[in-house]
C-alpha positions as a printed Julia matrix, in Angstrom:
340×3 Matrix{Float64}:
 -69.6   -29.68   57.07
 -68.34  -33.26   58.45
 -69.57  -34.92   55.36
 -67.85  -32.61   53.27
 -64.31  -33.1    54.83
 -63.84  -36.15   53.02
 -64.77  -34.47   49.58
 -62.16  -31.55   49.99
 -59.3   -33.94   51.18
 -59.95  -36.63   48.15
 -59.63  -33.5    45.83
 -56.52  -32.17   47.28
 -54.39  -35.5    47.22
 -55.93  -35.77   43.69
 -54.67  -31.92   43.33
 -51.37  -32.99   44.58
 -51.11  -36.11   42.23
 -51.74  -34.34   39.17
 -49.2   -32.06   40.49
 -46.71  -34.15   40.07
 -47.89  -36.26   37.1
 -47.29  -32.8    35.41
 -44.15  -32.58   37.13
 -43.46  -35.99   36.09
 -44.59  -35.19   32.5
 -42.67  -32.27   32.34
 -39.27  -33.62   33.07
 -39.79  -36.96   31.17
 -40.48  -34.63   28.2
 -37.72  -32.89   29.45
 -35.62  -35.89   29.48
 -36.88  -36.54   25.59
 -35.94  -33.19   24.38
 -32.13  -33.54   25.81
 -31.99  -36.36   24.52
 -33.5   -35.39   20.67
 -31.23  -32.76   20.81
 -27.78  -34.71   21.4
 -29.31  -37.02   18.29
 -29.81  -33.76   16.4
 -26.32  -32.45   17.07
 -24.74  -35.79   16.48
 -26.24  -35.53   12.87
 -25.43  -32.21   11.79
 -21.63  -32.96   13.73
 -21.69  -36.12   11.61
 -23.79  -35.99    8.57
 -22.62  -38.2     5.52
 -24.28  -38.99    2.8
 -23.13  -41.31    0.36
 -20.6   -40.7    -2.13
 -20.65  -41.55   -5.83
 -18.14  -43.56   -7.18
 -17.37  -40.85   -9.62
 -15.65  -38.72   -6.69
 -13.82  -41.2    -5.05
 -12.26  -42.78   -7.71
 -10.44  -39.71   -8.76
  -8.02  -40.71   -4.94
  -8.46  -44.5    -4.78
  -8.49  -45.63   -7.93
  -5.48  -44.28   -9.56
  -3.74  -46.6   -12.42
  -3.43  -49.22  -12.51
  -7.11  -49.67  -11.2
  -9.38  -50.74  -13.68
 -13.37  -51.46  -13.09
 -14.64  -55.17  -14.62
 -18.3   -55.74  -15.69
 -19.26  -58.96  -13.24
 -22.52  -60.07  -13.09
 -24.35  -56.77  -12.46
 -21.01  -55.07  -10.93
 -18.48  -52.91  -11.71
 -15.71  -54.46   -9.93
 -12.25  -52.53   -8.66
  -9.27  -54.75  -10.16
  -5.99  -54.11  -10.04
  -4.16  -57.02  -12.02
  -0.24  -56.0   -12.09
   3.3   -58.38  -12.47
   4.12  -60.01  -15.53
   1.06  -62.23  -17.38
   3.48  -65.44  -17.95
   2.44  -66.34  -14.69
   0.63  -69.19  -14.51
  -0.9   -69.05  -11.38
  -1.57  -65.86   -9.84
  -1.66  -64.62   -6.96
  -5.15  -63.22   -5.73
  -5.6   -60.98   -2.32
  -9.17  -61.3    -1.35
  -9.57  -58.56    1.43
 -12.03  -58.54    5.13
 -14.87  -57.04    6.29
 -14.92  -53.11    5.56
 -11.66  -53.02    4.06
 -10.77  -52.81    0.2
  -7.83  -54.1    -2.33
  -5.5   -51.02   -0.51
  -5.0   -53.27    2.42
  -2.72  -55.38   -0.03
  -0.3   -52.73   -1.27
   2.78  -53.51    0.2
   2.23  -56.94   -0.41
   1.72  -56.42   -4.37
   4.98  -53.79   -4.38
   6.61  -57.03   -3.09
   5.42  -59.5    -5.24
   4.7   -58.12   -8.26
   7.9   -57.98  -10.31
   8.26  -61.39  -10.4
   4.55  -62.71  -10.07
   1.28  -61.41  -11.56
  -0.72  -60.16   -8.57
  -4.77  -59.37   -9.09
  -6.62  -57.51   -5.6
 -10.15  -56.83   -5.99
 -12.95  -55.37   -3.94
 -15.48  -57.61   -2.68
 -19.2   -56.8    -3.59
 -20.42  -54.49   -0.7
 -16.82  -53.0     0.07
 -14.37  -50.32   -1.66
 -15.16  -49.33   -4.81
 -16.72  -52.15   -6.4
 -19.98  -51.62   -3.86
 -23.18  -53.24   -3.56
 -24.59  -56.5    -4.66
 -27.39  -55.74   -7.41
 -29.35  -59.13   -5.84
 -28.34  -58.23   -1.98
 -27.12  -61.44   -1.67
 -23.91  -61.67    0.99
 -24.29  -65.22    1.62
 -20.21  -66.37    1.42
 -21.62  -69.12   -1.76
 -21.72  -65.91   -3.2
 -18.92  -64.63   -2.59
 -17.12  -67.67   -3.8
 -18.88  -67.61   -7.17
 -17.97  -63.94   -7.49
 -14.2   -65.15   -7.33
 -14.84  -67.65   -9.62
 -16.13  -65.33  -12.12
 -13.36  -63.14  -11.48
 -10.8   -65.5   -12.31
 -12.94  -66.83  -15.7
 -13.18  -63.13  -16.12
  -9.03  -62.4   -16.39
  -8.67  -65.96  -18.07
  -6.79  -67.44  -15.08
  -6.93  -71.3   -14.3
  -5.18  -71.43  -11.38
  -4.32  -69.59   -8.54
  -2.33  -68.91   -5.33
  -5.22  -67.79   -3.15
  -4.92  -65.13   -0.26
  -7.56  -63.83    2.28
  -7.36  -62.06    5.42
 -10.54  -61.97    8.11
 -13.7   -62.74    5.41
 -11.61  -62.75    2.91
  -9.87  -65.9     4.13
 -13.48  -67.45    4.84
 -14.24  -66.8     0.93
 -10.92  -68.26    0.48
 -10.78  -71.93    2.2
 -14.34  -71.98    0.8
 -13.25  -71.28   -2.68
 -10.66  -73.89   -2.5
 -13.39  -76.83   -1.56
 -16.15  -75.47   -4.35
 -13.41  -75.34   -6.66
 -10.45  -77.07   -5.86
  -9.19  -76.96   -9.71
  -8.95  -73.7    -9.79
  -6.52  -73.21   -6.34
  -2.91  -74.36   -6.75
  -2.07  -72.83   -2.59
  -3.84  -70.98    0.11
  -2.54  -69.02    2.26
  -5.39  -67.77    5.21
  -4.57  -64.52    7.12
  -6.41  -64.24   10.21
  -9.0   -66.15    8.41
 -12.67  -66.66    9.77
 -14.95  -69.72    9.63
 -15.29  -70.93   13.11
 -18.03  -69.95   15.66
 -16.15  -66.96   17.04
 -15.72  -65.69   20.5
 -13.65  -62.06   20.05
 -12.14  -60.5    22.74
 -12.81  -57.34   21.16
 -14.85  -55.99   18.25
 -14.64  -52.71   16.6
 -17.01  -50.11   17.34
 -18.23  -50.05   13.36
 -18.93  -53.55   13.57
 -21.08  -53.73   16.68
 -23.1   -50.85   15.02
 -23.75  -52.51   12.11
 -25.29  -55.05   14.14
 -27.51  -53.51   15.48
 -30.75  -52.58   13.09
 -31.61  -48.97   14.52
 -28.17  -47.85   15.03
 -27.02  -49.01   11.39
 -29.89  -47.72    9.6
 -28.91  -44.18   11.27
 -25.49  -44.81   10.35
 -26.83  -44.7     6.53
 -26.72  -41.48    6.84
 -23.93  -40.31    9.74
 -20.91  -41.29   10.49
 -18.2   -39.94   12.53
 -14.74  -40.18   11.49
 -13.97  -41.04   15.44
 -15.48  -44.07   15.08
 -13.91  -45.42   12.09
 -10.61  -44.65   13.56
 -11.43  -45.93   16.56
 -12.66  -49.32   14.43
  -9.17  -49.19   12.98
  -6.93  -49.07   15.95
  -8.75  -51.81   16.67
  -7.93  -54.3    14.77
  -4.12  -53.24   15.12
  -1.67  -54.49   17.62
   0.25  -51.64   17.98
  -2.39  -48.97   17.2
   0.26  -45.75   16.75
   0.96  -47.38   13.31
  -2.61  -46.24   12.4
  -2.03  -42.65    9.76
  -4.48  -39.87    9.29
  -4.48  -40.86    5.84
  -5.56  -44.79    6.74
  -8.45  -43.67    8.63
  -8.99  -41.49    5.38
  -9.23  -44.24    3.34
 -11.06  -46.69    5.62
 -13.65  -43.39    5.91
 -14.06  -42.4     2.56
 -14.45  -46.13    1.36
 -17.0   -46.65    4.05
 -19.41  -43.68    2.49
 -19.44  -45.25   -1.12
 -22.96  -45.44   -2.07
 -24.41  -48.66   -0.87
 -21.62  -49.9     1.43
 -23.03  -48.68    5.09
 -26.31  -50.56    3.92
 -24.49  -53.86    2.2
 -22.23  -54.1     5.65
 -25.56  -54.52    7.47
 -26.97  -57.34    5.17
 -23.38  -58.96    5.19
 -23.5   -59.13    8.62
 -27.13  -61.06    8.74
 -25.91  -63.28    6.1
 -23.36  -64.5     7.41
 -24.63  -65.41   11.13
 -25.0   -69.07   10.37
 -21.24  -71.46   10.94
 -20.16  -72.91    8.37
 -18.88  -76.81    8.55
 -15.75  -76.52    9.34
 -15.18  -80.01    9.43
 -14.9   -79.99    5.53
 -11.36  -78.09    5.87
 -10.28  -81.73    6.17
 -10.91  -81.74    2.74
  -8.4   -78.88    1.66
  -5.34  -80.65    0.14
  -3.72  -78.13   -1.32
  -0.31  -76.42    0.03
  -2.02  -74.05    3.02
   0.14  -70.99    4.92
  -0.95  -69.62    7.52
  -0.43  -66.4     9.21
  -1.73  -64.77   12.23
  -1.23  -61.87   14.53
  -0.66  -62.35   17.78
  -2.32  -59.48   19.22
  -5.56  -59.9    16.87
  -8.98  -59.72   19.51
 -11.19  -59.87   17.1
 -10.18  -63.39   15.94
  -7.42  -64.35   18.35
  -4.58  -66.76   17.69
  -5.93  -69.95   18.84
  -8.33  -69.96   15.85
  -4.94  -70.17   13.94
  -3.88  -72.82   16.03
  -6.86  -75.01   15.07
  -6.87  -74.1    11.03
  -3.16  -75.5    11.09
  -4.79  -78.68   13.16
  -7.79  -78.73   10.5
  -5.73  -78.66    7.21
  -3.65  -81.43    7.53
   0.19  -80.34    6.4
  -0.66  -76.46    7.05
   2.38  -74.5     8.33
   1.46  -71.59   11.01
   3.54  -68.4    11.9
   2.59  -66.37   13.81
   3.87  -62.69   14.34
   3.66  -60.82   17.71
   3.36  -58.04   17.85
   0.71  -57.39   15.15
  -3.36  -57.56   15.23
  -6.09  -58.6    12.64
  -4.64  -57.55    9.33
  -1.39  -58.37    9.7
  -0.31  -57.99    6.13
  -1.46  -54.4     6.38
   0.04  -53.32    9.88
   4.01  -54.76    8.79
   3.71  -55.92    5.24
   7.46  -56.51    4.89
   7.47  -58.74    7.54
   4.42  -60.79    6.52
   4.98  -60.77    2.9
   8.6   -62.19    3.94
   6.84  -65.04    5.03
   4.87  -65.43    1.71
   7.72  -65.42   -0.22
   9.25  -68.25    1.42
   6.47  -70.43    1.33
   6.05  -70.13   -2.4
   9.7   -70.91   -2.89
   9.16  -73.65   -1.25
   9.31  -77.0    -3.65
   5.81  -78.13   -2.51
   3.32  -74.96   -3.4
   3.1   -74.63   -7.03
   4.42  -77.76   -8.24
């Protein structure tokens, strides 16, 4: 009976361990199905598929919007002001936002000067890249074609965020064709944000983009919005609208994630030595996701730049108080240096 002591109390702790390995087993699988079930009610909450071009078009490309055959694309133009002009102005919008961003700007300037906007392959209207290449050398030979395209020479040259990137870039590949720059918010340097929207950080991150493919809350596009503004009450229902319904074009959730991985490598900055031509440029004081001392050392870069910045406004300035910004335009292209 001694003997068999040791038996009975090796299978009762054994007993007790698989005891709570089920127990274990039970609430890790437990844990799992919580968990699949907040992802399940996150996608039905969220689901959106893409949309065809076809639908969205009928709100967000109203005349004078026009779509141009470009190397596999159909782009979204909108060329308005008077075509005497011989060098027009082009807006080249940022990451995740489309030509809209540039409307008061274009109300402003267009009844004296021909003003083109444009969505940028993977964004708006104009949507993915046939090739899938996002690579900014791209994106510069897209403008390029653009402007052989609508028979212009030269140009006054806008970007804001990427689009001011494409921008100074365009103006060293092709310095012919760029009479002035003006850089809003611009990238190009190695950045260090204080804050980046929730969109972007998603995008980033393989898993969560690919399930963003197929959901996407309208929270966190409007959350990505108020973001990038300084004073985030000037965000509308109907600018989250457009930044939402944009975002669901077919293509664009997958093109924002292959942007992103293109562009991870810095460009060489030290080539905006090179830029000669008249350069603005405008900032807001309250952007975090590319604050205002990268403004601070474009103006040092491009030798005979001119800086303002504005306050109280964030990363697309020329979107958040376009009266104010475009003000500033105005006066520099007056100016006897610009377009001479």
């Amino acid at each position: 009976m001694a003997a068999a002591r040791p038996a009975v109390a090796v299978a009762a702790v054994a007993a007790v361990a698989g005891s709570h390995r089920r127990r274990a087993a039970f609430a890790g699988a437990g844990v799992l199905a919580v968990l699949a079930a907040i992802v399940m009610a996150v996608v039905a909450t969220s689901w959106a598929p893409d949309r065809p071009v076809s639908e969205l078009a009928t709100r967000w490309a109203q005349p004078p919007s026009t779509f141009l055959a470009l190397n596999g694309l159909r782009a979204h133009v909108r060329d308005e002001g008077p075509r005497s002009d011989q060098a027009p102005i082009v807006l080249l919008h940022g990451t995740s936002d489309s030509l809209h961003t540039w409307s008061g700007w274009t109300e402003a300037l267009s009844p004296e000067r021909r003003v083109i906007r444009v969505d940028l392959p993977g964004f708006g209207l104009t949507g993915p890249a046939p090739d899938g290449d996002y690579r900014v050398e791209r994106y510069v030979e897209f403008v390029r074609e653009l402007l052989d395209a609508l028979e212009v020479r030269q140009c006054v040259l806008a970007g804001n965020s990427f689009g001011g990137w494409v921008s100074w870039e365009t103006a060293l590949a092709h310095p012919d064709r760029v009479r002035a720059l003006v850089l809003v918010d611009a990238a190009g340097y190695p950045l260090e944000s204080q804050s980046v929207p929730i969109g972007f950080r998603i995008a980033r991150v393989p898993v969560l983009s690919r399930l963003m493919r197929h959901t996407l809350p309208r929270g966190v596009v409007e959350s990505s919005v108020r973001n990038t503004y300084g004073d985030p009450t000037r965000v509308t229902d109907e600018l989250v609208d457009r930044y939402y319904e944009l975002t669901l074009r077919e293509g664009n959730r997958a093109a924002l994630a292959q942007r992103f991985a293109a562009g991870r490598h810095s460009p060489d900055t030290a080539r905006l030595g090179a830029i000669k031509v008249p350069t603005l440029i405008l900032w807001g004081g309250r952007d975090r996701l590319i604050p205002p001392h990268y403004g601070e050392r474009f103006h040092r870069d491009i030798a005979g730049s001119r800086l303002v910045v504005f306050p109280g406004l964030g990363h697309v300035p020329q979107e958040e108080d376009p009266v104010a910004t475009v003000a500033a335009v105005s006066a520099f292209l007056r100016e006897p240096g610009p377009e001479d």
